[in-house]
PDB file of C-alpha atoms in Angstrom:
ATOM      1  CA  MET A   1      -1.274  -1.512  23.556  1.00 43.00           C
ATOM      2  CA  SER A   2      -1.328  -4.796  24.616  1.00 43.00           C
ATOM      3  CA  ASP A   3       1.185  -7.328  22.899  1.00 41.00           C
ATOM      4  CA  GLN A   4      -1.063  -8.276  20.344  1.00 44.00           C
ATOM      5  CA  GLN A   5      -1.332  -5.165  19.581  1.00 46.00           C
ATOM      6  CA  THR A   6       2.412  -4.263  18.887  1.00 46.00           C
ATOM      7  CA  PRO A   7       3.967  -4.620  15.570  1.00 44.00           C
ATOM      8  CA  PRO A   8       6.016  -7.403  14.953  1.00 41.00           C
ATOM      9  CA  ALA A   9       9.076  -5.202  14.844  1.00 40.00           C
ATOM     10  CA  GLU A  10       8.363  -3.445  18.196  1.00 41.00           C
ATOM     11  CA  ARG A  11       8.012  -7.198  19.838  1.00 43.00           C
ATOM     12  CA  SER A  12      11.396  -8.040  17.972  1.00 42.00           C
ATOM     13  CA  GLY A  13      14.048  -5.570  18.879  1.00 43.00           C
ATOM     14  CA  GLY A  14      12.694  -2.348  16.511  1.00 44.00           C
ATOM     15  CA  ARG A  15      13.655  -3.990  13.150  1.00 44.00           C
ATOM     16  CA  PRO A  16      11.175  -5.294  10.662  1.00 44.00           C
ATOM     17  CA  PRO A  17      11.819  -8.999   9.773  1.00 42.00           C
ATOM     18  CA  ALA A  18      11.508  -7.789   5.964  1.00 39.00           C
ATOM     19  CA  ASP A  19      15.096  -5.887   6.504  1.00 41.00           C
ATOM     20  CA  ARG A  20      16.804  -9.068   7.982  1.00 42.00           C
ATOM     21  CA  LEU A  21      18.534 -10.409   4.772  1.00 39.00           C
ATOM     22  CA  GLU A  22      20.110 -13.769   4.286  1.00 38.00           C
ATOM     23  CA  GLY A  23      23.907 -13.640   3.709  1.00 40.00           C
ATOM     24  CA  SER A  24      25.589 -10.209   2.486  1.00 40.00           C
ATOM     25  CA  ALA A  25      24.557  -8.334   0.118  1.00 41.00           C
ATOM     26  CA  GLY A  26      23.246  -6.210   2.636  1.00 49.00           C
ATOM     27  CA  SER A  27      20.976  -3.004   1.920  1.00 61.00           C
ATOM     28  CA  TRP A  28      22.830  -2.287  -1.568  1.00 66.00           C
ATOM     29  CA  GLY A  29      22.833  -5.547  -2.632  1.00 69.00           C
ATOM     30  CA  MET A  30      19.185  -6.011  -4.042  1.00 70.00           C
ATOM     31  CA  PRO A  31      18.433  -2.484  -5.636  1.00 73.00           C
ATOM     32  CA  LEU A  32      21.845  -2.472  -7.299  1.00 79.00           C
ATOM     33  CA  ALA A  33      20.815  -6.010  -8.486  1.00 79.00           C
ATOM     34  CA  VAL A  34      17.699  -5.343  -9.571  1.00 80.00           C
ATOM     35  CA  ALA A  35      19.311  -2.082 -11.559  1.00 80.00           C
ATOM     36  CA  LEU A  36      21.406  -3.813 -12.901  1.00 81.00           C
ATOM     37  CA  GLY A  37      19.412  -6.355 -13.970  1.00 78.00           C
ATOM     38  CA  CYS A  38      16.334  -4.025 -15.794  1.00 82.00           C
ATOM     39  CA  ALA A  39      19.499  -2.497 -18.048  1.00 82.00           C
ATOM     40  CA  ALA A  40      20.857  -5.749 -19.095  1.00 82.00           C
ATOM     41  CA  LEU A  41      17.454  -6.718 -19.768  1.00 82.00           C
ATOM     42  CA  ALA A  42      16.912  -3.748 -21.536  1.00 84.00           C
ATOM     43  CA  ALA A  43      19.900  -3.688 -23.400  1.00 83.00           C
ATOM     44  CA  ARG A  44      19.917  -7.478 -24.811  1.00 82.00           C
ATOM     45  CA  GLY A  45      18.987  -6.534 -28.109  1.00 78.00           C
ATOM     46  CA  SER A  46      17.191  -8.677 -30.963  1.00 79.00           C
ATOM     47  CA  PRO A  47      16.197 -12.358 -29.978  1.00 79.00           C
ATOM     48  CA  GLY A  48      19.891 -14.806 -30.201  1.00 80.00           C
ATOM     49  CA  PRO A  49      22.596 -16.642 -28.740  1.00 82.00           C
ATOM     50  CA  GLY A  50      23.188 -12.726 -27.426  1.00 83.00           C
ATOM     51  CA  ALA A  51      20.021 -12.273 -25.771  1.00 81.00           C
ATOM     52  CA  LEU A  52      19.799 -15.059 -24.514  1.00 82.00           C
ATOM     53  CA  ALA A  53      22.863 -14.853 -22.744  1.00 84.00           C
ATOM     54  CA  ALA A  54      22.145 -11.550 -20.658  1.00 82.00           C
ATOM     55  CA  THR A  55      19.098 -13.494 -20.157  1.00 84.00           C
ATOM     56  CA  VAL A  56      20.172 -16.325 -18.871  1.00 84.00           C
ATOM     57  CA  ALA A  57      22.715 -13.806 -16.498  1.00 84.00           C
ATOM     58  CA  VAL A  58      19.975 -11.935 -15.089  1.00 79.00           C
ATOM     59  CA  GLY A  59      18.284 -14.409 -14.069  1.00 83.00           C
ATOM     60  CA  VAL A  60      21.470 -16.137 -11.996  1.00 84.00           C
ATOM     61  CA  ILE A  61      20.989 -13.036 -10.478  1.00 78.00           C
ATOM     62  CA  GLY A  62      17.647 -12.975  -9.858  1.00 79.00           C
ATOM     63  CA  GLY A  63      18.241 -16.717  -8.051  1.00 81.00           C
ATOM     64  CA  LEU A  64      21.210 -16.103  -6.243  1.00 78.00           C
ATOM     65  CA  VAL A  65      20.925 -12.854  -4.337  1.00 78.00           C
ATOM     66  CA  PRO A  66      19.628 -13.194  -1.387  1.00 75.00           C
ATOM     67  CA  VAL A  67      15.874 -11.871  -0.410  1.00 71.00           C
ATOM     68  CA  PRO A  68      14.812 -11.254   2.937  1.00 67.00           C
ATOM     69  CA  ASP A  69      13.551 -14.183   5.380  1.00 62.00           C
ATOM     70  CA  GLY A  70       9.885 -15.155   4.125  1.00 59.00           C
ATOM     71  CA  ALA A  71      10.218 -13.757   1.050  1.00 57.00           C
ATOM     72  CA  THR A  72      10.528 -16.993  -0.820  1.00 57.00           C
ATOM     73  CA  GLY A  73       8.759 -19.504   1.445  1.00 58.00           C
ATOM     74  CA  ARG A  74       6.423 -22.922   0.284  1.00 61.00           C
ATOM     75  CA  PRO A  75       3.776 -22.113  -1.715  1.00 62.00           C
ATOM     76  CA  TRP A  76       0.333 -23.846  -0.784  1.00 67.00           C
ATOM     77  CA  ALA A  77      -0.415 -26.129  -2.905  1.00 71.00           C
ATOM     78  CA  SER A  78      -4.133 -25.597  -3.648  1.00 71.00           C
ATOM     79  CA  ARG A  79      -2.911 -21.813  -4.301  1.00 74.00           C
ATOM     80  CA  TRP A  80      -0.148 -22.505  -6.690  1.00 77.00           C
ATOM     81  CA  LEU A  81      -2.585 -25.242  -8.231  1.00 81.00           C
ATOM     82  CA  GLY A  82      -5.215 -22.268  -8.993  1.00 78.00           C
ATOM     83  CA  ALA A  83      -2.914 -19.654 -10.019  1.00 80.00           C
ATOM     84  CA  LEU A  84      -1.109 -22.003 -12.257  1.00 81.00           C
ATOM     85  CA  ALA A  85      -4.357 -23.254 -13.705  1.00 81.00           C
ATOM     86  CA  LEU A  86      -5.778 -19.960 -14.379  1.00 81.00           C
ATOM     87  CA  GLY A  87      -2.214 -18.218 -16.167  1.00 80.00           C
ATOM     88  CA  VAL A  88      -2.406 -20.699 -18.384  1.00 83.00           C
ATOM     89  CA  ALA A  89      -5.720 -20.796 -19.123  1.00 81.00           C
ATOM     90  CA  ALA A  90      -5.137 -16.471 -19.656  1.00 82.00           C
ATOM     91  CA  PHE A  91      -2.799 -17.123 -21.751  1.00 79.00           C
ATOM     92  CA  ALA A  92      -4.427 -19.918 -23.934  1.00 81.00           C
ATOM     93  CA  ILE A  93      -7.577 -17.375 -24.094  1.00 82.00           C
ATOM     94  CA  GLY A  94      -5.501 -15.195 -25.279  1.00 76.00           C
ATOM     95  CA  ARG A  95      -2.868 -16.848 -28.444  1.00 74.00           C
ATOM     96  CA  LEU A  96      -6.629 -18.197 -29.133  1.00 78.00           C
ATOM     97  CA  ILE A  97      -8.402 -14.847 -29.852  1.00 79.00           C
ATOM     98  CA  ARG A  98      -5.373 -12.671 -31.476  1.00 72.00           C
ATOM     99  CA  PRO A  99      -4.872 -12.480 -34.693  1.00 75.00           C
ATOM    100  CA  THR A 100      -3.272 -15.325 -37.004  1.00 70.00           C
ATOM    101  CA  VAL A 101      -0.248 -14.399 -37.269  1.00 65.00           C
ATOM    102  CA  ALA A 102       2.937 -16.277 -39.273  1.00 66.00           C
ATOM    103  CA  ALA A 103       4.840 -18.917 -36.923  1.00 65.00           C
ATOM    104  CA  SER A 104       7.887 -18.828 -36.168  1.00 69.00           C
ATOM    105  CA  PRO A 105       9.738 -22.519 -36.910  1.00 75.00           C
ATOM    106  CA  VAL A 106      10.426 -24.689 -34.279  1.00 74.00           C
ATOM    107  CA  THR A 107      13.456 -25.705 -33.265  1.00 78.00           C
ATOM    108  CA  ALA A 108      15.697 -27.009 -29.898  1.00 79.00           C
ATOM    109  CA  PHE A 109      17.406 -23.845 -29.910  1.00 76.00           C
ATOM    110  CA  ALA A 110      14.014 -21.622 -30.019  1.00 78.00           C
ATOM    111  CA  VAL A 111      12.704 -24.193 -27.891  1.00 82.00           C
ATOM    112  CA  THR A 112      15.383 -24.242 -25.198  1.00 82.00           C
ATOM    113  CA  ALA A 113      15.445 -20.589 -25.182  1.00 80.00           C
ATOM    114  CA  ASN A 114      12.076 -20.093 -24.353  1.00 82.00           C
ATOM    115  CA  LEU A 115      12.023 -21.991 -21.689  1.00 85.00           C
ATOM    116  CA  LEU A 116      15.235 -20.450 -20.924  1.00 84.00           C
ATOM    117  CA  ALA A 117      13.995 -16.971 -21.066  1.00 82.00           C
ATOM    118  CA  ALA A 118      10.922 -17.672 -19.230  1.00 86.00           C
ATOM    119  CA  VAL A 119      12.607 -19.416 -15.818  1.00 85.00           C
ATOM    120  CA  SER A 120      14.958 -16.783 -15.778  1.00 86.00           C
ATOM    121  CA  GLU A 121      12.999 -13.526 -16.033  1.00 83.00           C
ATOM    122  CA  GLU A 122      10.613 -14.637 -13.684  1.00 85.00           C
ATOM    123  CA  LEU A 123      13.893 -15.615 -11.280  1.00 83.00           C
ATOM    124  CA  PHE A 124      14.820 -11.881 -11.812  1.00 80.00           C
ATOM    125  CA  PHE A 125      11.467  -9.970 -11.859  1.00 81.00           C
ATOM    126  CA  ARG A 126       9.013 -12.427  -9.044  1.00 77.00           C
ATOM    127  CA  ARG A 127      11.997 -13.705  -7.121  1.00 78.00           C
ATOM    128  CA  LEU A 128      14.234 -10.584  -6.638  1.00 78.00           C
ATOM    129  CA  MET A 129      12.941  -7.777  -7.897  1.00 77.00           C
ATOM    130  CA  TYR A 130       9.338  -8.278  -6.141  1.00 75.00           C
ATOM    131  CA  ALA A 131      10.703  -9.734  -2.322  1.00 74.00           C
ATOM    132  CA  TRP A 132      12.760  -6.638  -2.872  1.00 69.00           C
ATOM    133  CA  LEU A 133       9.139  -3.959  -3.441  1.00 72.00           C
ATOM    134  CA  ALA A 134       7.505  -6.017  -1.150  1.00 69.00           C
ATOM    135  CA  ARG A 135      10.124  -4.355   1.635  1.00 71.00           C
ATOM    136  CA  TRP A 136       9.036  -0.637   0.746  1.00 72.00           C
ATOM    137  CA  GLY A 137       5.569  -1.710  -0.490  1.00 73.00           C
ATOM    138  CA  PRO A 138       3.635   0.542   2.265  1.00 78.00           C
ATOM    139  CA  ALA A 139       6.448   3.311   2.312  1.00 82.00           C
ATOM    140  CA  LEU A 140       5.864   3.442  -1.950  1.00 82.00           C
ATOM    141  CA  ALA A 141       1.817   3.594  -1.343  1.00 85.00           C
ATOM    142  CA  VAL A 142       2.209   6.094   1.394  1.00 88.00           C
ATOM    143  CA  GLY A 143       3.958   8.133  -0.696  1.00 87.00           C
ATOM    144  CA  VAL A 144       1.955   8.049  -3.695  1.00 86.00           C
ATOM    145  CA  GLY A 145      -1.087   8.134  -1.613  1.00 88.00           C
ATOM    146  CA  CYS A 146      -0.306  11.558   0.230  1.00 90.00           C
ATOM    147  CA  ALA A 147       0.957  12.811  -4.055  1.00 90.00           C
ATOM    148  CA  ALA A 148      -2.718  12.078  -5.187  1.00 89.00           C
ATOM    149  CA  LEU A 149      -4.671  13.422  -2.105  1.00 90.00           C
ATOM    150  CA  ALA A 150      -2.565  16.763  -2.491  1.00 88.00           C
ATOM    151  CA  ALA A 151      -2.831  17.060  -5.797  1.00 88.00           C
ATOM    152  CA  ARG A 152      -6.837  15.841  -6.654  1.00 85.00           C
ATOM    153  CA  GLY A 153      -8.380  19.200  -6.604  1.00 78.00           C
ATOM    154  CA  SER A 154     -11.545  20.773  -5.847  1.00 77.00           C
ATOM    155  CA  PRO A 155     -14.363  18.874  -3.997  1.00 77.00           C
ATOM    156  CA  GLY A 156     -16.315  16.937  -7.024  1.00 79.00           C
ATOM    157  CA  PRO A 157     -16.321  13.548  -8.370  1.00 82.00           C
ATOM    158  CA  GLY A 158     -12.267  13.741  -9.849  1.00 84.00           C
ATOM    159  CA  ALA A 159     -11.555  14.484  -6.267  1.00 86.00           C
ATOM    160  CA  LEU A 160     -13.652  11.856  -4.793  1.00 88.00           C
ATOM    161  CA  ALA A 161     -12.217   9.276  -7.441  1.00 89.00           C
ATOM    162  CA  ALA A 162      -9.321  10.040  -6.285  1.00 88.00           C
ATOM    163  CA  THR A 163      -9.826  10.069  -2.976  1.00 91.00           C
ATOM    164  CA  VAL A 164     -11.640   6.398  -3.044  1.00 90.00           C
ATOM    165  CA  ALA A 165      -8.763   5.345  -4.958  1.00 90.00           C
ATOM    166  CA  VAL A 166      -6.197   6.089  -2.169  1.00 90.00           C
ATOM    167  CA  GLY A 167      -8.727   4.150  -0.098  1.00 90.00           C
ATOM    168  CA  VAL A 168      -8.544   1.446  -1.925  1.00 88.00           C
ATOM    169  CA  ILE A 169      -5.091   1.371  -1.221  1.00 84.00           C
ATOM    170  CA  GLY A 170      -4.814   2.020   2.081  1.00 88.00           C
ATOM    171  CA  GLY A 171      -7.279  -0.874   2.467  1.00 86.00           C
ATOM    172  CA  LEU A 172      -5.516  -3.719  -0.013  1.00 79.00           C
ATOM    173  CA  VAL A 173      -1.787  -3.101   1.244  1.00 79.00           C
ATOM    174  CA  PRO A 174      -0.934  -5.472   3.763  1.00 75.00           C
ATOM    175  CA  VAL A 175       0.155  -4.736   7.127  1.00 74.00           C
ATOM    176  CA  PRO A 176       2.196  -6.267  10.135  1.00 68.00           C
ATOM    177  CA  ASP A 177       0.367  -9.419  11.627  1.00 58.00           C
ATOM    178  CA  GLY A 178      -1.759  -7.394  14.188  1.00 57.00           C
ATOM    179  CA  ALA A 179      -1.425  -4.146  13.541  1.00 58.00           C
ATOM    180  CA  THR A 180      -5.228  -3.734  12.253  1.00 58.00           C
ATOM    181  CA  GLY A 181      -6.295  -6.481  15.191  1.00 55.00           C
ATOM    182  CA  ARG A 182     -10.133  -6.826  16.446  1.00 58.00           C
ATOM    183  CA  PRO A 183     -10.637  -3.848  18.902  1.00 59.00           C
ATOM    184  CA  TRP A 184     -12.303  -3.867  22.479  1.00 68.00           C
ATOM    185  CA  ALA A 185     -15.498  -2.824  22.323  1.00 73.00           C
ATOM    186  CA  SER A 186     -15.641  -0.443  25.288  1.00 74.00           C
ATOM    187  CA  ARG A 187     -12.328   0.989  24.524  1.00 79.00           C
ATOM    188  CA  TRP A 188     -14.195   1.457  20.761  1.00 81.00           C
ATOM    189  CA  LEU A 189     -17.118   2.968  21.897  1.00 85.00           C
ATOM    190  CA  GLY A 190     -15.157   5.421  24.550  1.00 83.00           C
ATOM    191  CA  ALA A 191     -13.309   6.287  21.585  1.00 83.00           C
ATOM    192  CA  LEU A 192     -16.369   7.067  18.988  1.00 83.00           C
ATOM    193  CA  ALA A 193     -18.208   8.969  21.646  1.00 84.00           C
ATOM    194  CA  LEU A 194     -15.471  11.451  22.861  1.00 86.00           C
ATOM    195  CA  GLY A 195     -14.586  12.278  19.163  1.00 81.00           C
ATOM    196  CA  VAL A 196     -17.918  12.315  18.005  1.00 82.00           C
ATOM    197  CA  ALA A 197     -18.477  15.195  20.857  1.00 85.00           C
ATOM    198  CA  ALA A 198     -15.259  16.844  20.238  1.00 84.00           C
ATOM    199  CA  PHE A 199     -16.429  17.379  16.456  1.00 82.00           C
ATOM    200  CA  ALA A 200     -20.360  18.338  17.551  1.00 82.00           C
ATOM    201  CA  ILE A 201     -18.557  20.594  20.395  1.00 84.00           C
ATOM    202  CA  GLY A 202     -16.350  22.431  17.154  1.00 76.00           C
ATOM    203  CA  ARG A 203     -19.557  22.790  15.303  1.00 75.00           C
ATOM    204  CA  LEU A 204     -21.146  24.493  17.947  1.00 75.00           C
ATOM    205  CA  ILE A 205     -18.477  27.198  19.180  1.00 79.00           C
ATOM    206  CA  ARG A 206     -17.223  27.997  15.156  1.00 70.00           C
ATOM    207  CA  PRO A 207     -18.181  30.804  13.432  1.00 66.00           C
ATOM    208  CA  THR A 208     -21.518  30.685  11.509  1.00 60.00           C
ATOM    209  CA  VAL A 209     -21.067  30.240   7.732  1.00 55.00           C
ATOM    210  CA  ALA A 210     -23.362  29.387   4.941  1.00 56.00           C
ATOM    211  CA  ALA A 211     -24.107  26.028   4.884  1.00 58.00           C
ATOM    212  CA  SER A 212     -23.649  23.976   2.002  1.00 63.00           C
ATOM    213  CA  PRO A 213     -26.216  22.097   0.214  1.00 68.00           C
ATOM    214  CA  VAL A 214     -27.376  19.068   1.298  1.00 68.00           C
ATOM    215  CA  THR A 215     -27.839  16.333  -1.542  1.00 73.00           C
ATOM    216  CA  ALA A 216     -27.511  12.493  -1.932  1.00 79.00           C
ATOM    217  CA  PHE A 217     -23.802  13.272  -3.786  1.00 77.00           C
ATOM    218  CA  ALA A 218     -22.317  15.775  -1.247  1.00 79.00           C
ATOM    219  CA  VAL A 219     -23.617  13.065   1.666  1.00 85.00           C
ATOM    220  CA  THR A 220     -22.266   9.955  -0.491  1.00 85.00           C
ATOM    221  CA  ALA A 221     -18.624  11.896  -1.518  1.00 85.00           C
ATOM    222  CA  ASN A 222     -18.527  13.127   2.724  1.00 85.00           C
ATOM    223  CA  LEU A 223     -18.618   9.609   3.332  1.00 89.00           C
ATOM    224  CA  LEU A 224     -17.058   7.649   0.928  1.00 90.00           C
ATOM    225  CA  ALA A 225     -13.951  10.592   1.461  1.00 89.00           C
ATOM    226  CA  ALA A 226     -13.806   9.545   5.347  1.00 91.00           C
ATOM    227  CA  VAL A 227     -13.722   5.698   5.044  1.00 91.00           C
ATOM    228  CA  SER A 228     -10.919   6.053   2.715  1.00 92.00           C
ATOM    229  CA  GLU A 229      -8.663   8.798   3.770  1.00 92.00           C
ATOM    230  CA  GLU A 230      -9.185   6.832   7.315  1.00 93.00           C
ATOM    231  CA  LEU A 231      -8.349   3.578   5.681  1.00 92.00           C
ATOM    232  CA  PHE A 232      -5.054   5.050   4.404  1.00 93.00           C
ATOM    233  CA  PHE A 233      -3.876   6.909   7.204  1.00 94.00           C
ATOM    234  CA  ARG A 234      -5.116   5.122  10.253  1.00 92.00           C
ATOM    235  CA  ARG A 235      -4.702   1.575   8.259  1.00 90.00           C
ATOM    236  CA  LEU A 236      -1.993   1.858   6.375  1.00 90.00           C
ATOM    237  CA  MET A 237       0.133   4.386   6.934  1.00 92.00           C
ATOM    238  CA  TYR A 238      -0.607   4.096  10.731  1.00 93.00           C
ATOM    239  CA  ALA A 239       0.434   0.545  10.797  1.00 89.00           C
ATOM    240  CA  TRP A 240       3.740   1.387   8.765  1.00 88.00           C
ATOM    241  CA  LEU A 241       4.957   4.356  11.323  1.00 91.00           C
ATOM    242  CA  ALA A 242       3.916   2.012  14.366  1.00 90.00           C
ATOM    243  CA  ARG A 243       7.070   0.273  13.777  1.00 85.00           C
ATOM    244  CA  TRP A 244       9.017   2.903  15.371  1.00 89.00           C
ATOM    245  CA  GLY A 245       6.418   3.614  18.658  1.00 92.00           C
ATOM    246  CA  PRO A 246       2.611   4.758  18.517  1.00 92.00           C
ATOM    247  CA  ALA A 247       3.569   8.299  19.267  1.00 94.00           C
ATOM    248  CA  LEU A 248       5.117   8.669  16.207  1.00 94.00           C
ATOM    249  CA  ALA A 249       2.403   6.925  14.148  1.00 94.00           C
ATOM    250  CA  VAL A 250       0.171   8.804  15.999  1.00 96.00           C
ATOM    251  CA  GLY A 251       1.725  12.230  15.222  1.00 95.00           C
ATOM    252  CA  GLY A 252       2.752  11.756  11.805  1.00 95.00           C
ATOM    253  CA  THR A 253      -0.460  10.481  10.393  1.00 95.00           C
ATOM    254  CA  ALA A 254      -1.827  13.941  11.697  1.00 95.00           C
ATOM    255  CA  VAL A 255       0.734  15.713  10.637  1.00 95.00           C
ATOM    256  CA  ALA A 256       0.593  14.282   7.299  1.00 94.00           C
ATOM    257  CA  PHE A 257      -3.349  14.034   7.182  1.00 94.00           C
ATOM    258  CA  ALA A 258      -3.008  17.889   7.911  1.00 94.00           C
ATOM    259  CA  VAL A 259      -0.404  18.540   4.878  1.00 93.00           C
ATOM    260  CA  VAL A 260      -2.825  17.430   2.065  1.00 92.00           C
ATOM    261  CA  HIS A 261      -5.257  19.068   2.855  1.00 92.00           C
ATOM    262  CA  LEU A 262      -3.400  22.677   2.330  1.00 90.00           C
ATOM    263  CA  PRO A 263      -4.608  22.543  -0.949  1.00 87.00           C
ATOM    264  CA  ALA A 264      -8.590  22.792  -0.107  1.00 84.00           C
ATOM    265  CA  TYR A 265      -8.640  24.632   3.227  1.00 85.00           C
ATOM    266  CA  GLY A 266      -5.654  26.571   3.425  1.00 89.00           C
ATOM    267  CA  ILE A 267      -3.075  27.466   5.858  1.00 92.00           C
ATOM    268  CA  LEU A 268      -5.231  28.560   8.313  1.00 90.00           C
ATOM    269  CA  ALA A 269      -6.938  25.330   8.654  1.00 88.00           C
ATOM    270  CA  LEU A 270      -3.523  23.374   9.196  1.00 93.00           C
ATOM    271  CA  PRO A 271      -3.547  23.654  13.242  1.00 92.00           C
ATOM    272  CA  ILE A 272      -7.034  22.374  13.074  1.00 90.00           C
ATOM    273  CA  ASP A 273      -6.859  19.483  10.980  1.00 93.00           C
ATOM    274  CA  VAL A 274      -3.664  18.792  13.028  1.00 95.00           C
ATOM    275  CA  ALA A 275      -6.042  18.284  16.180  1.00 93.00           C
ATOM    276  CA  ALA A 276      -8.419  16.636  14.107  1.00 93.00           C
ATOM    277  CA  GLY A 277      -5.539  14.160  12.686  1.00 94.00           C
ATOM    278  CA  ALA A 278      -4.202  13.999  15.911  1.00 95.00           C
ATOM    279  CA  LEU A 279      -7.866  12.600  17.541  1.00 93.00           C
ATOM    280  CA  PHE A 280      -8.538  10.369  14.608  1.00 94.00           C
ATOM    281  CA  GLY A 281      -4.846   8.754  15.692  1.00 94.00           C
ATOM    282  CA  TRP A 282      -5.474   8.941  19.484  1.00 93.00           C
ATOM    283  CA  GLN A 283      -8.827   6.530  18.116  1.00 92.00           C
ATOM    284  CA  ARG A 284      -6.770   4.393  16.737  1.00 92.00           C
ATOM    285  CA  TRP A 285      -4.292   3.934  19.000  1.00 92.00           C
ATOM    286  CA  VAL A 286      -6.854   3.634  22.285  1.00 88.00           C
ATOM    287  CA  SER A 287      -9.507   0.723  19.995  1.00 89.00           C
ATOM    288  CA  GLY A 288      -6.732  -1.031  18.179  1.00 86.00           C
ATOM    289  CA  GLY A 289      -8.603  -0.589  14.976  1.00 87.00           C
ATOM    290  CA  TRP A 290      -9.229   2.200  12.357  1.00 89.00           C
ATOM    291  CA  SER A 291     -13.234   1.834  12.191  1.00 88.00           C
ATOM    292  CA  ALA A 292     -13.710   4.096  15.119  1.00 90.00           C
ATOM    293  CA  SER A 293     -11.774   6.499  13.677  1.00 92.00           C
ATOM    294  CA  ALA A 294     -13.831   6.159  10.303  1.00 92.00           C
ATOM    295  CA  VAL A 295     -17.066   6.520  11.632  1.00 92.00           C
ATOM    296  CA  THR A 296     -15.861   9.752  13.567  1.00 91.00           C
ATOM    297  CA  HIS A 297     -14.855  11.270  10.247  1.00 94.00           C
ATOM    298  CA  ALA A 298     -17.297  10.476   8.678  1.00 91.00           C
ATOM    299  CA  VAL A 299     -20.095  11.966  10.856  1.00 91.00           C
ATOM    300  CA  ALA A 300     -17.534  15.057  11.303  1.00 90.00           C
ATOM    301  CA  ASN A 301     -17.539  15.398   7.450  1.00 86.00           C
ATOM    302  CA  LEU A 302     -21.953  15.518   7.619  1.00 84.00           C
ATOM    303  CA  LEU A 303     -21.586  17.932  10.428  1.00 81.00           C
ATOM    304  CA  GLN A 304     -19.339  20.288   8.591  1.00 74.00           C
TER     305      GLN A 304
END
């Protein structure tokens, strides 16, 4: 792979930038602070001085615990203003349409308590917890996606919906810069041609089986499933595993791809699914993107 295609972690010695924490909190500082903060907020009780003190204490934790470099970078002015305007408008509309309730008395303590609670909770949830979860976002998404694919059941609308949902996860979760760079045209075409040829040959030499009826739903489902699975396995999971090298990325996605298909195809199909996953992973590596494997996967599904 070229340097542009190499994930940032590989270019910086194998350690992801998000794992370099400031200060001495270490790898356990953030999860411990998050757990303690959540417990304190859940146990703070009814509004009052004690609850306010607990909320402010949690806010202090959220503001002082070190977070990964870049997690609290300077926001863009235009985005900041847009986000603020939309947020305030959403709450204003909600206030207008909600049922009328008896208003609480406006006192200096009530105003101060509400402002302190708002700032404290945002320091905890949107600074500390957000930064902690952002470190593990891809790993959590990979785990949830694999579980959903393995549990989707027999082919049908429900299974298709689960597959597409996982594809949306695979397409939306951020991946390292350069992990989904623009593929080279010559390599893309070569990878696509070899992949399609491999599945076409496999279709010709396999034993004859009763063909499934060709319907609009079946064609649409096969195409959507192919693209969704490639977004998940060859975009998200591949980029996550590529921090430890392309071999693990290709092999890991191939094994995961085969395992989630065990409930549908059984153990006898495992070697074939591993081989198919390895081919898709090789296409991802050699072409520099996930689209070649997606097209090949779609063709393979239609050839079944």
